[in-house]
CSV table of C-alpha atoms in Angstrom, one decimal:
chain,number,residue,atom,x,y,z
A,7,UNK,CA,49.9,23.6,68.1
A,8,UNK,CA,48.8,22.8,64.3
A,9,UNK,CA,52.1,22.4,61.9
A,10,UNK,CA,52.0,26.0,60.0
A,11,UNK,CA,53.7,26.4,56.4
A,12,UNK,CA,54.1,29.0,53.8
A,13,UNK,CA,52.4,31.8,51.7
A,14,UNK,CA,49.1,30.4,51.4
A,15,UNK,CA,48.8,29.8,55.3
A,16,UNK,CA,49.0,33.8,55.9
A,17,UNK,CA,46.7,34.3,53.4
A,18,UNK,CA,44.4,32.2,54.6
A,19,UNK,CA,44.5,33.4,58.5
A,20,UNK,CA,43.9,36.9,57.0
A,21,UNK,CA,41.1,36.8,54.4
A,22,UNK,CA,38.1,35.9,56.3
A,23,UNK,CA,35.8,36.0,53.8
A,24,UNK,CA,37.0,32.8,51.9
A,25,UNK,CA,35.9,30.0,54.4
A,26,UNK,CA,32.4,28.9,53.7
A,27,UNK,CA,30.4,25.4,54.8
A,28,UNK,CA,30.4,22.0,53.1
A,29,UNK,CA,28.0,19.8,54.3
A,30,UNK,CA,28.8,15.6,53.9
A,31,UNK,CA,25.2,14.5,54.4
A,32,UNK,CA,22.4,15.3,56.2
A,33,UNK,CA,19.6,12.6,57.4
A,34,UNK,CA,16.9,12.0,54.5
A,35,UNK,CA,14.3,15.8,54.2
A,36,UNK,CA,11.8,13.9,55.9
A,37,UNK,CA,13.8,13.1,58.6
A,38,UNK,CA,15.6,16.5,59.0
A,39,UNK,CA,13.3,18.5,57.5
A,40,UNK,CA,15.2,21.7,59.4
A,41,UNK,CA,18.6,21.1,58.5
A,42,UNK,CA,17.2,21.1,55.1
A,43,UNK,CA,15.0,23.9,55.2
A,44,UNK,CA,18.3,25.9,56.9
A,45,UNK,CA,20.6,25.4,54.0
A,46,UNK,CA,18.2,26.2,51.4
A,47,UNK,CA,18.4,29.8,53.8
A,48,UNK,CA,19.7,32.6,51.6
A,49,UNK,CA,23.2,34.2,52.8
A,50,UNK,CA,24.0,31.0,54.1
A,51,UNK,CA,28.1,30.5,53.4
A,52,UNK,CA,27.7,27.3,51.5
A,53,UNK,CA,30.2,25.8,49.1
A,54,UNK,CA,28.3,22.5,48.7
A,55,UNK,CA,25.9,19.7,49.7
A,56,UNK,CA,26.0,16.3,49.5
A,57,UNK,CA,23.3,14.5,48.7
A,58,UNK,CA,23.1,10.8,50.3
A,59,UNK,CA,19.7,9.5,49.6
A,60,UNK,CA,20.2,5.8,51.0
A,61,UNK,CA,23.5,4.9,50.6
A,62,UNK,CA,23.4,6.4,47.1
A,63,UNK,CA,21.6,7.8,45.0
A,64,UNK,CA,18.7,4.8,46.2
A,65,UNK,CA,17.0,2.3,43.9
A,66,UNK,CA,14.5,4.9,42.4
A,67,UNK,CA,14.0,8.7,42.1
A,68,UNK,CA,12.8,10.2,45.6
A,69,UNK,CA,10.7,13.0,45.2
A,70,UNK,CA,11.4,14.4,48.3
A,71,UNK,CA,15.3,14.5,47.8
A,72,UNK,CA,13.8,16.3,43.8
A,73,UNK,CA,12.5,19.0,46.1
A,74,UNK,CA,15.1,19.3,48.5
A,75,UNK,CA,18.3,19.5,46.1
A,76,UNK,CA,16.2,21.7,43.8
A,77,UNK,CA,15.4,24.3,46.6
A,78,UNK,CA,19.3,24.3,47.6
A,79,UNK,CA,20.5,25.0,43.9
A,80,UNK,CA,17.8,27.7,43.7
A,81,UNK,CA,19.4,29.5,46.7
A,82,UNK,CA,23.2,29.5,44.5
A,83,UNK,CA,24.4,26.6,46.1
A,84,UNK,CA,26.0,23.1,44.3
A,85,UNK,CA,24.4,19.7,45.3
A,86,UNK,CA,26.6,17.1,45.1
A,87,UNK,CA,25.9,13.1,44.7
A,88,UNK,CA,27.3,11.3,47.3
A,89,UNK,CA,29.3,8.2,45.6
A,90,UNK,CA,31.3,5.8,48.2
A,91,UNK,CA,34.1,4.6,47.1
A,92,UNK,CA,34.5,2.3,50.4
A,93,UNK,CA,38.2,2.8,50.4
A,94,UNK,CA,38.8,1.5,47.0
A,95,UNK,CA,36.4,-1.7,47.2
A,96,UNK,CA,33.6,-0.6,45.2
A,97,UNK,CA,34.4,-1.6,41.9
A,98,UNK,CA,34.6,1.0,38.6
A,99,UNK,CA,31.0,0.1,37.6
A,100,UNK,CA,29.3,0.3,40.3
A,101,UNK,CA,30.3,3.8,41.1
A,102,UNK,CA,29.3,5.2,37.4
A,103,UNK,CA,26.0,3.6,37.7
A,104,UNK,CA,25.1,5.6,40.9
A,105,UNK,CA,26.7,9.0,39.0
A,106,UNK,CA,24.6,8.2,36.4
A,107,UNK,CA,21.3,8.0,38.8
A,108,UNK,CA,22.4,11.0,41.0
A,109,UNK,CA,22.7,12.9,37.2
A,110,UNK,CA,19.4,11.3,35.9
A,111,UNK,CA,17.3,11.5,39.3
A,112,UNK,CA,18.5,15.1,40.7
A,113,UNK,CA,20.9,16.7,38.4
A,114,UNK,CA,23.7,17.3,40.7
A,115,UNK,CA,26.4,19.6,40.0
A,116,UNK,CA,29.4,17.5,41.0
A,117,UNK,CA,29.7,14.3,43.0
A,118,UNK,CA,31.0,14.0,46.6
A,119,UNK,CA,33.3,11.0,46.4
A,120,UNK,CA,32.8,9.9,50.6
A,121,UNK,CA,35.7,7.4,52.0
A,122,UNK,CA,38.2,8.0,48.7
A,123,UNK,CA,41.6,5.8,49.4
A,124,UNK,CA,44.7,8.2,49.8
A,125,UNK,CA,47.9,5.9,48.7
A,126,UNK,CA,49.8,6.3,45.6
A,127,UNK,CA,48.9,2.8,44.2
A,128,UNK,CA,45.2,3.4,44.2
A,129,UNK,CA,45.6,6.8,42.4
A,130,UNK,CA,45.0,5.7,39.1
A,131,UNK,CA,42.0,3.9,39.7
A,132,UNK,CA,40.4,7.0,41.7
A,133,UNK,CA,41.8,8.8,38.3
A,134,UNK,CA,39.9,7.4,36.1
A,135,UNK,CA,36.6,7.5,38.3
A,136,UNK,CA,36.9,11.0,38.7
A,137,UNK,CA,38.0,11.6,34.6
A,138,UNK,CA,34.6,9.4,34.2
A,139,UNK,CA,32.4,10.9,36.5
A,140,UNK,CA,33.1,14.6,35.7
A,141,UNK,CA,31.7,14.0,32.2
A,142,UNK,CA,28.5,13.6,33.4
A,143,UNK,CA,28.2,17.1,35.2
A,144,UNK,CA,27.5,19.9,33.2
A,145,UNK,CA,30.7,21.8,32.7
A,146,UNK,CA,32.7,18.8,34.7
A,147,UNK,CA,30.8,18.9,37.9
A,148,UNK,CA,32.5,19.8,41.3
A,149,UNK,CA,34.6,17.5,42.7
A,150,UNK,CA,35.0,16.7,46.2
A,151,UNK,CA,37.4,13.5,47.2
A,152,UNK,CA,36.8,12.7,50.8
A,153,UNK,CA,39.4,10.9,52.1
A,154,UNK,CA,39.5,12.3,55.7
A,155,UNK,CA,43.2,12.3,55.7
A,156,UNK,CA,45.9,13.5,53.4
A,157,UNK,CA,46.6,11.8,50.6
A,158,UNK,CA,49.3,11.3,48.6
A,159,UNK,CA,50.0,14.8,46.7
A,160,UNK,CA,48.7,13.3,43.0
A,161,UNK,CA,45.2,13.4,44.0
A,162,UNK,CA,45.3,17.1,44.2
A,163,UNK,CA,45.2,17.2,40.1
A,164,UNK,CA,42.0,14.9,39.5
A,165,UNK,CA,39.8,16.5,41.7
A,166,UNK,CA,38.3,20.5,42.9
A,167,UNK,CA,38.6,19.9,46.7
A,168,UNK,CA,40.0,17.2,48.6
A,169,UNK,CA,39.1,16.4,52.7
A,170,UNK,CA,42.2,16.3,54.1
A,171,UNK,CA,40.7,16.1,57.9
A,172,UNK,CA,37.9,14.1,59.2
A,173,UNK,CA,37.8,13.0,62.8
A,174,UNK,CA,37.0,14.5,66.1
A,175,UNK,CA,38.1,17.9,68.0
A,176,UNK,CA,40.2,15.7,70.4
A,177,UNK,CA,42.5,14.7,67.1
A,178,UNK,CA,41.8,18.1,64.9
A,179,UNK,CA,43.0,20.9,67.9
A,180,UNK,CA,46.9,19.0,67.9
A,181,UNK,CA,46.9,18.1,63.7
A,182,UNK,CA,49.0,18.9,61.6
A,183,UNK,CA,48.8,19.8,58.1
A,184,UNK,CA,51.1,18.5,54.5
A,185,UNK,CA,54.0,20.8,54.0
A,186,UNK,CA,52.8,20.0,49.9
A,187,UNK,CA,49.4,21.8,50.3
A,188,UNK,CA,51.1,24.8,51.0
A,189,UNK,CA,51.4,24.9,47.2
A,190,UNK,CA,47.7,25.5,46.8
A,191,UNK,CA,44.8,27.7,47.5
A,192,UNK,CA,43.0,27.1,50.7
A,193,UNK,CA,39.6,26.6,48.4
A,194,UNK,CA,41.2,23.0,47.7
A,195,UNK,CA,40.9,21.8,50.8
A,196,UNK,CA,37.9,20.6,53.2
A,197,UNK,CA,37.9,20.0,57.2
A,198,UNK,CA,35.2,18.0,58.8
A,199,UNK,CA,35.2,18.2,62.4
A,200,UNK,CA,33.3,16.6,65.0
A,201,UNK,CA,32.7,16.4,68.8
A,202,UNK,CA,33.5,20.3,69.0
A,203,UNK,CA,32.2,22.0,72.0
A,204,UNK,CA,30.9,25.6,71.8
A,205,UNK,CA,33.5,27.0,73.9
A,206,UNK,CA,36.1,25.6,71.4
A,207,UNK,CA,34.3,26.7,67.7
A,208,UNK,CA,36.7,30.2,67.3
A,209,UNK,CA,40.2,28.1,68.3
A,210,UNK,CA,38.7,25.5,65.7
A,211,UNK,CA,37.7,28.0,63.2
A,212,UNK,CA,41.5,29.8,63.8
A,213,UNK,CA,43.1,26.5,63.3
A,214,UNK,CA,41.7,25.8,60.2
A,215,UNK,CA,42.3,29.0,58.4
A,216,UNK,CA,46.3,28.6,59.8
A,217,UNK,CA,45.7,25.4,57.9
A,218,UNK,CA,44.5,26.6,55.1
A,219,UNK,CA,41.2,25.0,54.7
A,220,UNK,CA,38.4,27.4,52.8
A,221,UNK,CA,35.7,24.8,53.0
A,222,UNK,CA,34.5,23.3,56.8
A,223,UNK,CA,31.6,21.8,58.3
A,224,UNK,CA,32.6,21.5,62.4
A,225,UNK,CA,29.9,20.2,65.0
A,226,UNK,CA,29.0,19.1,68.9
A,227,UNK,CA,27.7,15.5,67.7
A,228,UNK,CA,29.9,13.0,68.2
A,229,UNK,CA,30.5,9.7,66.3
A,230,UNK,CA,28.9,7.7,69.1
A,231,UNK,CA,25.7,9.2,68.8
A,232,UNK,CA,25.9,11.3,71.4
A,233,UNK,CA,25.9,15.4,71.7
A,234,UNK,CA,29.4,16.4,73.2
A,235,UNK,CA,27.3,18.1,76.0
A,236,UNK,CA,25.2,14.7,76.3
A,237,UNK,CA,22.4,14.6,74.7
A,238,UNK,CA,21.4,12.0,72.0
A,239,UNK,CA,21.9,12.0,68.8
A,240,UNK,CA,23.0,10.4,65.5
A,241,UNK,CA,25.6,10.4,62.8
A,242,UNK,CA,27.5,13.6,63.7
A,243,UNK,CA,26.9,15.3,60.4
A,244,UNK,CA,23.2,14.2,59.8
A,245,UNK,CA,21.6,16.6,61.7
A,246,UNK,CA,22.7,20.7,62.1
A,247,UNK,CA,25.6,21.5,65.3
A,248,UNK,CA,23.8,22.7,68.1
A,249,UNK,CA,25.5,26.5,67.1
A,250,UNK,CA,24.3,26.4,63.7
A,251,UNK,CA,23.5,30.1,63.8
A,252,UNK,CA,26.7,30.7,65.4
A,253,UNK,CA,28.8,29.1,63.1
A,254,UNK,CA,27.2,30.6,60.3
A,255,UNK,CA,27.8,34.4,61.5
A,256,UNK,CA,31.1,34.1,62.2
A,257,UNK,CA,31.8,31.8,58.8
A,258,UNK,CA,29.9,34.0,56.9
A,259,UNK,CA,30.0,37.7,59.0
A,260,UNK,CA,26.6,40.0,58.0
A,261,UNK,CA,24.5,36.7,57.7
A,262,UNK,CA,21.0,37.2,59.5
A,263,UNK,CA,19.7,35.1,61.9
């Protein structure tokens, strides 16, 4: 069973009105022109969406993106710019140029900071991106570190929300959570699950409020390409789960379908 700690972990299992979606990235509008046109959906329990136009914020403004990311913050949702920090290898520069763009181009309201390292050493560099970055979002921006793991506990002071899971059902229904985020609200913490059948969604939506995670995104596409009932696909969290409208009524009760 999940490792289960204090306070916040009770609170959490209880208030179900908290949790809500984060969304990593889906495929370019034009590609997945419904996923788009679904979270732009009022009612819809969203917390964020990243925006990943290639890589990026791409070499030049997209209109389509424009439209996109305009019709999501229209509907009361953030967009974030997804920045990737490549596990500490993109260099300092490089990563304020493409906040810059993401500000410039489509005037996101935070930044999405995808494969964030999680050691102590590299906290200080993620530190100053993050004190950097922040500046450029009106009011400071949102921001999200994604580093799929748990880092060390410093990273929960430079940031809104940190990904402390990212991986498939197989790993997420027998993880275990930080004794230190018991210290904390579940609305600083994001699980991204993948690979999740239908017949599993309410024991993976239990197991993250034990946890205390009020932000999720959880999916039957697996990291393979492939549906976890077979059929094709691509990046798990490009395209909506096969239980979109599922997931979103029991998220987010009282949502119409």
């Amino acid at each position: 069973m999940p490792h289960l700690t204090t306070r916040w972990r009770e609170q959490a299992a209880t208030t179900v009105d908290r949790m809500g979606l984060g969304v990593p990235g889906y495929a370019h509008p034009l590609v997945a022109p419904v996923e788009w046109g679904e979270l732009a959906r009022r009612g819809t329990p969203l917390h964020w969406v990243a925006l990943n136009v290639s890589n990026g914020p791409g070499t030049c403004p997209d209109p389509h993106c424009l439209e996109a990311a305009g019709r999501i913050r229209n509907a009361g949702v953030r967009v974030l710019g997804r920045l990737d920090m490549a596990y500490g290898t993109r260099s300092f520069g490089e990563l304020v140029s493409d906040a810059h763009r993401f500000r410039d181009w489509y005037r996101v309201d935070g930044f999405y900071l995808d494969r964030c390292p999680s050691g102590r050493t590299e906290l200080s560099g993620v530190r100053r991106v993050t004190t950097t970055v922040a500046g450029l979002a009106e009011g400071g921006g949102h921001l999200v570190l994604g580093h799929g793991t748990h880092p060390c506990p410093g990273y929960a002071e430079i940031a809104d929300q940190l990904v402390t899971f990212s991986g498939p059902w197989t790993d997420y229904r027998w993880s275990q959570v930080a004794e230190w985020t018991a210290d904390h609200p579940p609305e600083r913490f994001c699980h991204l699950v993948h690979g999740l059948p239908r017949t599993h969604l309410e024991e993976a939506v239990r197991i993250a409020r034990w946890q205390g995670a009020g932000t999720v995104f959880m999916t039957d596409r697996t990291a393979d390409g492939a549906h976890s009932d077979g059929d094709g696909q691509s990046d798990p969290f490009e395209t909506l789960p096969g239980y979109w409208d599922e997931i979103v009524s029991r998220i987010g009760p009282g949502v119409s379908e």
